[in-house]
Short mmCIF file of C-alpha atoms in Angstrom, two decimals:
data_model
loop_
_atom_site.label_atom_id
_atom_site.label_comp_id
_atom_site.label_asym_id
_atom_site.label_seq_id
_atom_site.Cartn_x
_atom_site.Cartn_y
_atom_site.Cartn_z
CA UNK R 1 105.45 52.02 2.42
CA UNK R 2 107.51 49.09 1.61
CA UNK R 3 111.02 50.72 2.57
CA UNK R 4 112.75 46.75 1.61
CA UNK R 5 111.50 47.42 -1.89
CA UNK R 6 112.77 51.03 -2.14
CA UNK R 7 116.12 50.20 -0.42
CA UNK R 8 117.19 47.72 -3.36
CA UNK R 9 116.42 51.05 -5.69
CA UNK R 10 119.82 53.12 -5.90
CA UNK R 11 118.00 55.85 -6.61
CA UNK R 12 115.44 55.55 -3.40
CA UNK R 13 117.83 53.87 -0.73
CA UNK R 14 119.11 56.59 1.01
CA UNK R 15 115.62 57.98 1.41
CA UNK R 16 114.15 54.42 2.73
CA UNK R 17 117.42 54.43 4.99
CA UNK R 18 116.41 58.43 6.34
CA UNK R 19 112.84 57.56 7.08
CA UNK R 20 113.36 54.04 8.68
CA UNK R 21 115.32 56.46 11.04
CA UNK R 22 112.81 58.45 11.79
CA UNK R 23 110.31 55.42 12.18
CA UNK R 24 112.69 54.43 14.96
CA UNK R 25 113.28 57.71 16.47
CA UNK R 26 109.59 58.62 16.26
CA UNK R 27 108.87 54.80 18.74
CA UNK R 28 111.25 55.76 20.69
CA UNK R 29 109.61 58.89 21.29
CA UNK R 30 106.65 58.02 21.71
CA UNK R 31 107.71 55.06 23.83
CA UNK R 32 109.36 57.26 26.56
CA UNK R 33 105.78 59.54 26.23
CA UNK R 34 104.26 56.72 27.76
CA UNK R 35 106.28 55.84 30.47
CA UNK R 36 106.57 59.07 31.39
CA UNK R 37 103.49 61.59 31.13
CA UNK R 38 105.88 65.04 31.89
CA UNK R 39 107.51 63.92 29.07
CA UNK R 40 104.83 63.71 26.68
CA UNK R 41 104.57 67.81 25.88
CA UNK R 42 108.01 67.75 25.56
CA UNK R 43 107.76 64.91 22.73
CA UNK R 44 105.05 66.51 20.81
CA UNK R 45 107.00 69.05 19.24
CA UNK R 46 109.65 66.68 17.86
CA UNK R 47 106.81 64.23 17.00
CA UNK R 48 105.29 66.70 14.90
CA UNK R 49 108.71 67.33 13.06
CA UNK R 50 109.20 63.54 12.18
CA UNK R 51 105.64 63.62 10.72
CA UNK R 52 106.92 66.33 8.50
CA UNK R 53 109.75 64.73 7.64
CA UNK R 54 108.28 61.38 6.36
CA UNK R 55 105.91 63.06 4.73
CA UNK R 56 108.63 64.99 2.70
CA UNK R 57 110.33 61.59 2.03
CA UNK R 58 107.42 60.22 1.01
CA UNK R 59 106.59 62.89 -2.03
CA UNK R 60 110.39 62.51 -3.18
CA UNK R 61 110.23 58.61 -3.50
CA UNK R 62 106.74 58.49 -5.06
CA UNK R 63 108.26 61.46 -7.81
CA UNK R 64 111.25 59.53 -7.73
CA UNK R 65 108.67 56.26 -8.56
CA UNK R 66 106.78 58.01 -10.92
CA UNK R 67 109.65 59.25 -13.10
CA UNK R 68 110.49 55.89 -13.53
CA UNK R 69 107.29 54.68 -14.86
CA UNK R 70 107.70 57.70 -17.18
CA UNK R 71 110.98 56.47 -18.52
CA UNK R 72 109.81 53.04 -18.91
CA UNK R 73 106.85 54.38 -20.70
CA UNK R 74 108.44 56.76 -22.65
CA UNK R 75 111.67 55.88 -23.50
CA UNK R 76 114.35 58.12 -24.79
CA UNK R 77 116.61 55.69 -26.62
CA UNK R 78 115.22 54.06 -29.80
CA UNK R 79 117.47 51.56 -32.24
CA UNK R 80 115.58 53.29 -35.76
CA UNK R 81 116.42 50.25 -38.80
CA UNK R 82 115.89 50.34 -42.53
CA UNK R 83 115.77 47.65 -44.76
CA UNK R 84 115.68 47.07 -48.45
CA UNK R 85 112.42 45.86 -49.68
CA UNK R 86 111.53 44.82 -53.71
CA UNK R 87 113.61 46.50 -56.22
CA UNK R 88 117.20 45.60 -55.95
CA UNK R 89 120.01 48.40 -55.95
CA UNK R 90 117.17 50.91 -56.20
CA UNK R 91 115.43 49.65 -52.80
CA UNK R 92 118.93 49.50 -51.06
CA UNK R 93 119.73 53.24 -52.33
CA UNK R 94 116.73 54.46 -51.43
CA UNK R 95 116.87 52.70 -47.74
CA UNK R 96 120.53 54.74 -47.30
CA UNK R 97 118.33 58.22 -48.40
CA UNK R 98 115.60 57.24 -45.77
CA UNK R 99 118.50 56.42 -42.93
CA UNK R 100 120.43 59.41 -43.69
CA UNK R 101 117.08 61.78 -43.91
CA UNK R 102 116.34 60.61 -40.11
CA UNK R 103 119.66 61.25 -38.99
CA UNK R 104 119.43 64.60 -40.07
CA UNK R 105 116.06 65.22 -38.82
CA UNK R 106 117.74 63.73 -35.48
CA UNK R 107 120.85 66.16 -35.65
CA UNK R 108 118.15 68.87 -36.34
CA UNK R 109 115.94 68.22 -33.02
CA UNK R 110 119.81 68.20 -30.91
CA UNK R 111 119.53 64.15 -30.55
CA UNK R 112 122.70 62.14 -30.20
CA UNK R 113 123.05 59.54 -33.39
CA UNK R 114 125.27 56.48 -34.37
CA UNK R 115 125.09 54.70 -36.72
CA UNK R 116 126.26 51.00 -35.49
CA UNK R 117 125.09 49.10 -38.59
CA UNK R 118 125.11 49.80 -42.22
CA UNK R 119 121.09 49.72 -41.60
CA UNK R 120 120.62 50.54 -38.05
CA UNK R 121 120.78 53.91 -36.30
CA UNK R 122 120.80 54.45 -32.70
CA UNK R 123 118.87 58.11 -31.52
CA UNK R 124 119.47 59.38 -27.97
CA UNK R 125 117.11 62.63 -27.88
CA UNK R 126 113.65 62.83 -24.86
CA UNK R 127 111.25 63.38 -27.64
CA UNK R 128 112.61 60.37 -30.24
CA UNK R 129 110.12 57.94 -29.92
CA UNK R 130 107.31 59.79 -29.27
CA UNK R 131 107.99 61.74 -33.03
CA UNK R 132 109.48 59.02 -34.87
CA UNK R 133 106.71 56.22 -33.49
CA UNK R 134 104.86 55.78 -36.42
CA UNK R 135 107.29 55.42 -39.14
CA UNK R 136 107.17 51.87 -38.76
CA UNK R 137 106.00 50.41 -42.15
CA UNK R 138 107.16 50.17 -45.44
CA UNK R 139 107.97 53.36 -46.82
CA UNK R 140 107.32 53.38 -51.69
CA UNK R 141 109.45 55.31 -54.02
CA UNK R 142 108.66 55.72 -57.18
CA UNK R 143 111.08 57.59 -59.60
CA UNK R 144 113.85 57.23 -62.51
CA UNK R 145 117.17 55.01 -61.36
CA UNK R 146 119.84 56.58 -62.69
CA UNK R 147 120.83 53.08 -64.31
CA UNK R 148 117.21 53.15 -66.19
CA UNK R 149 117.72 54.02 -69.55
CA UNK R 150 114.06 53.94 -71.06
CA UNK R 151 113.25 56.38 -68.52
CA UNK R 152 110.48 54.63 -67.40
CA UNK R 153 109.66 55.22 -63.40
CA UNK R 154 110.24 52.19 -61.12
CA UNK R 155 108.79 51.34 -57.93
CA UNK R 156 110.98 50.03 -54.63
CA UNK R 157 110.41 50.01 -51.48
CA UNK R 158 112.37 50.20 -47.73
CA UNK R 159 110.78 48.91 -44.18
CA UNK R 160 111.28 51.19 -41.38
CA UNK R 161 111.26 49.69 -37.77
CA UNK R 162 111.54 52.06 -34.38
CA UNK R 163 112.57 50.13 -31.70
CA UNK R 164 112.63 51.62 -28.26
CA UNK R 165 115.30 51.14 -26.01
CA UNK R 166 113.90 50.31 -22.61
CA UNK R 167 116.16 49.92 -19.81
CA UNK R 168 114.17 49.09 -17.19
CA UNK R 169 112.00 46.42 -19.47
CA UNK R 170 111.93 42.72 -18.18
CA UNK R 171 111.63 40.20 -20.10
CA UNK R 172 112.16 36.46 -19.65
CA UNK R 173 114.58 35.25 -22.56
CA UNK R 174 115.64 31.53 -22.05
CA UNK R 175 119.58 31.89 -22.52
CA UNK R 176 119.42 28.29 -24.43
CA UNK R 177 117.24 29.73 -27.04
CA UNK R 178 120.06 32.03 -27.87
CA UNK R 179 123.09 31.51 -30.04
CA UNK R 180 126.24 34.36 -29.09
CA UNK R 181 129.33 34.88 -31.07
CA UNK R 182 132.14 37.01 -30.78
CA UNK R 183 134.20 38.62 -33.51
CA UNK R 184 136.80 41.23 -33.92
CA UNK R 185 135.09 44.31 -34.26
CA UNK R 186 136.22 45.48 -38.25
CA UNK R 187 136.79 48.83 -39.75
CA UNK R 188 136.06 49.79 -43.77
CA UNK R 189 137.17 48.03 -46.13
CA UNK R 190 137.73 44.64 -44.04
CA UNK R 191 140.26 46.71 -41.78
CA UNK R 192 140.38 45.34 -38.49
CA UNK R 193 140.10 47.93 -35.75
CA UNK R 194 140.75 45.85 -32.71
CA UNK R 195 142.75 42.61 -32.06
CA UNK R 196 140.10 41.15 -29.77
CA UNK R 197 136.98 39.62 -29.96
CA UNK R 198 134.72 42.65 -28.78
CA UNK R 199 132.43 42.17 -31.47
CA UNK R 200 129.10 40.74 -30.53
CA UNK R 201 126.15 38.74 -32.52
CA UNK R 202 123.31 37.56 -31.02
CA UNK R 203 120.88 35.01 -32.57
CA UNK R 204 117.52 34.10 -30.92
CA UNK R 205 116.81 30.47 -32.88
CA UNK R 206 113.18 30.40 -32.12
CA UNK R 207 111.90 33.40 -34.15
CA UNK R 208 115.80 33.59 -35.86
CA UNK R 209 116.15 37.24 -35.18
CA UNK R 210 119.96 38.10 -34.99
CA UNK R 211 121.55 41.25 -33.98
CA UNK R 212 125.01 42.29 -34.16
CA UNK R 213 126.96 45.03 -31.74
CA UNK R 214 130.21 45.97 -32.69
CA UNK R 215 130.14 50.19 -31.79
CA UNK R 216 130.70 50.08 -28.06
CA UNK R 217 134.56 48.81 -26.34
CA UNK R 218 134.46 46.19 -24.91
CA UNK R 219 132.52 42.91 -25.59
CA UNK R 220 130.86 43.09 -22.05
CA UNK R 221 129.49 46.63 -23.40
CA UNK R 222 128.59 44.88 -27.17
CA UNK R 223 126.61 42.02 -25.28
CA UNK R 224 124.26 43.97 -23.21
CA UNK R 225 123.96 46.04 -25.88
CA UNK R 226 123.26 43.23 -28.24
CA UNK R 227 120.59 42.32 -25.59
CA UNK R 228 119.61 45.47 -25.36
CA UNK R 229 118.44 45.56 -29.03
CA UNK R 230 117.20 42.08 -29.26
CA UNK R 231 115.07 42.19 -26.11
CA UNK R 232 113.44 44.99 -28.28
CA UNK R 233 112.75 43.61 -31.26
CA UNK R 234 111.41 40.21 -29.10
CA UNK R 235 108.74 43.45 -27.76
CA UNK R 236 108.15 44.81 -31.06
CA UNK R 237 107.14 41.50 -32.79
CA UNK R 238 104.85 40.95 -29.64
CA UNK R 239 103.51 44.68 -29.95
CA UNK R 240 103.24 43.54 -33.51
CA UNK R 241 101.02 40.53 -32.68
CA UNK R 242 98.80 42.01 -30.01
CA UNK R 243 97.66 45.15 -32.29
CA UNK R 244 96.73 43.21 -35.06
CA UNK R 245 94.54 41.07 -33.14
CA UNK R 246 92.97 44.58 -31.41
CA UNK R 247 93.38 46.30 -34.51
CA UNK R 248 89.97 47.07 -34.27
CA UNK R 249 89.73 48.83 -31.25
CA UNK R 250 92.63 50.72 -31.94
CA UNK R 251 90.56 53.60 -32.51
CA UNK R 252 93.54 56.48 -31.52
CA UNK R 253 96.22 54.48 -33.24
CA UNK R 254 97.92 55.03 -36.56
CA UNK R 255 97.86 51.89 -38.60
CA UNK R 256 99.14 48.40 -36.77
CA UNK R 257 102.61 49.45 -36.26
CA UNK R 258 103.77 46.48 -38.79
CA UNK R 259 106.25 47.38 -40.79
CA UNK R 260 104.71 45.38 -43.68
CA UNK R 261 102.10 47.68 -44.03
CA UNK R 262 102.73 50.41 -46.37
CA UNK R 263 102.08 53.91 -44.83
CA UNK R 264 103.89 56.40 -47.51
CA UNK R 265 104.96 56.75 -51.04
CA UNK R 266 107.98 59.26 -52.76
CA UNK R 267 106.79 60.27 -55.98
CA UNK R 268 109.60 62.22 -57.80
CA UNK R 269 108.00 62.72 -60.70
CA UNK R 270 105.18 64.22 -59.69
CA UNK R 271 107.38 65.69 -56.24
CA UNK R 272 104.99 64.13 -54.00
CA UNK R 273 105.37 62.60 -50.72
CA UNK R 274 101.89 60.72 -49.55
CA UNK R 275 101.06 59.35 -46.49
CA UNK R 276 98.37 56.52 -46.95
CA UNK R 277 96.93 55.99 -43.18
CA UNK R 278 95.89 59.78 -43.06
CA UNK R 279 95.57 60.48 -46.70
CA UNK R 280 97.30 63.79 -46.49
CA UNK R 281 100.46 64.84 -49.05
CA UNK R 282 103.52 67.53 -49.34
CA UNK R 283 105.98 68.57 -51.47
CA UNK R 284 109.39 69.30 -51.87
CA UNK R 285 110.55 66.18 -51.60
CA UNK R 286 114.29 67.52 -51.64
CA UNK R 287 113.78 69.38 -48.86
CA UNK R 288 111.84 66.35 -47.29
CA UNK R 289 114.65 64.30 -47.60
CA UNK R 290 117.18 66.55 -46.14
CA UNK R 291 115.56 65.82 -42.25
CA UNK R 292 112.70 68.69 -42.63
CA UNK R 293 110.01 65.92 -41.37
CA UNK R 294 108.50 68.46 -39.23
CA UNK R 295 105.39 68.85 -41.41
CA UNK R 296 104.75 65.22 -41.51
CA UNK R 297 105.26 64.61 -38.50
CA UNK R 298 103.34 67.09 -36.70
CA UNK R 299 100.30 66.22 -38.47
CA UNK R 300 100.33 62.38 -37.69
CA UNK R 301 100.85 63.57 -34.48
CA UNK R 302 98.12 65.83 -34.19
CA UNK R 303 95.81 63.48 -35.13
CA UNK R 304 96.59 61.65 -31.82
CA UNK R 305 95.70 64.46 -29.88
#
């Protein structure tokens, strides 16, 4: 057991710090056994009890350990982003019905939401990104705009990106390749909410990625966050890169998780929703689109099993 690695662990300290006791009262023990042979009976009894003990500390450290791994594994904090794809005003109205449909489905399974950017929603809930996974990809609709006058059907399109959160993720980011900038934070309609800079963006200038915080207090809180958000993106364009040079042998997997591949269509017309990669539909899209994903969802899922 390497009790130097588990004291620099908050959460395993004070149980490295208990057991290097016992190390020290079980030598001493079994030091004065030696010296003195009438004393060795009486030691056994308390010997015994320290082997009990360390072996109790050493279950709660390696649970401890392996919850850990869990929560780096499975994380339960994912930044879920929409973006406009071809089509305009239709695109960007239907990427505000796809945000708002997975924040209900969110409030719906008890997960904490905020929305921190007019595209971006951050989802707090255990189960998030093992359900909302693979949505990444670039979700059709194809109905009448309101503005369409013909009524002929158009076709736009939204990408979807889930991004987990992972706290206890390392990964090297050389602080020259970044550009930071601070802002005041702003309210609607240009309205400025605070009077100091606690707004943060973050640009990476060697893949140009750029992230912006501006929900949390203070602009300590908005950088790490900022970070926070970036570092995943940096993993989800590697993710991105790896699986679609193993695509091949992804034989569980659904799709490459690239969000330019297109995994579903919304066809009002016909009140069809169709998911490509497992060639299944439902309908009701109305109901769909108020956050009752379950159906969806569940399958996709059960074809992981």
């Amino acid at each position: 057991m390497n009790l130097e690695e588990h004291k620099k662990n908050h959460k395993t300290a004070y149980l490295a710090e208990m057991y290097e006791k016992l190390l020290k009262d079980e030598a001493e023990l079994l030091s004065m056994a030696e010296k003195d042979a009438s004393f060795k009976e009486l030691a056994q009894a308390d010997l015994e009890s320290i082997t009990v003990q360390k072996a109790d500390i050493e279950k709660q450290i390696a649970a401890i350990l392996e919850s850990e791994k869990e929560e780096v594994e499975i994380p339960s904090e994912i930044i879920l982003e929409v973006r406009a794809g071809a089509g305009g005003d239709e695109a960007a109205i239907f990427s505000r019905e796809l945000l708002e449909m997975y924040e209900r489905y969110a409030e719906k399974k008890g997960w904490e939401t905020k929305l921190i950017e007019d595209d971006s929603l951050e989802i707090k809930g255990k189960t998030a990104f093992e359900l909302l996974k693979y949505e990444t990809g670039v979700h059709r609709v194809q109905r009448v705009p309101a503005t369409e006058k013909m009524g002929r059907v158009h076709t736009s399109t939204a990408s979807v990106a889930i991004l987990p959160i992972r706290k206890k993720l390392v990964l090297e980011i050389n602080p020259s390749d970044l550009h930071i900038e601070t802002s005041r934070a702003g309210g609607k309609g240009g309205q400025n909410v605070n009077k100091v800079e606690t707004a943060v963006r973050i640009v990476h200038i060697p893949t140009g990625l750029d992230v912006r915080s501006t929900a949390q207090r203070s602009q300590g809180a908005n950088k790490e966050r900022a970070m926070e958000i970036l570092t995943a993106k940096l993993m989800a364009l590697k993710e991105e890169e790896e699986a679609k040079k193993f695509s091949a042998d992804r034989k569980g997997q659904i799709g490459t998780a690239d969000r330019s591949e297109k995994i579903r269509t919304y066809n009002f017309p016909q009140d069809r929703i169709t998911d490509h990669r497992v060639k299944e539909s439902w309908s009701n899209i109305p109901k769909i689109m108020a956050g009752n994903l379950d159906p969806i969802i569940e399958h996709i899922q059960s074809l992981q099993k």
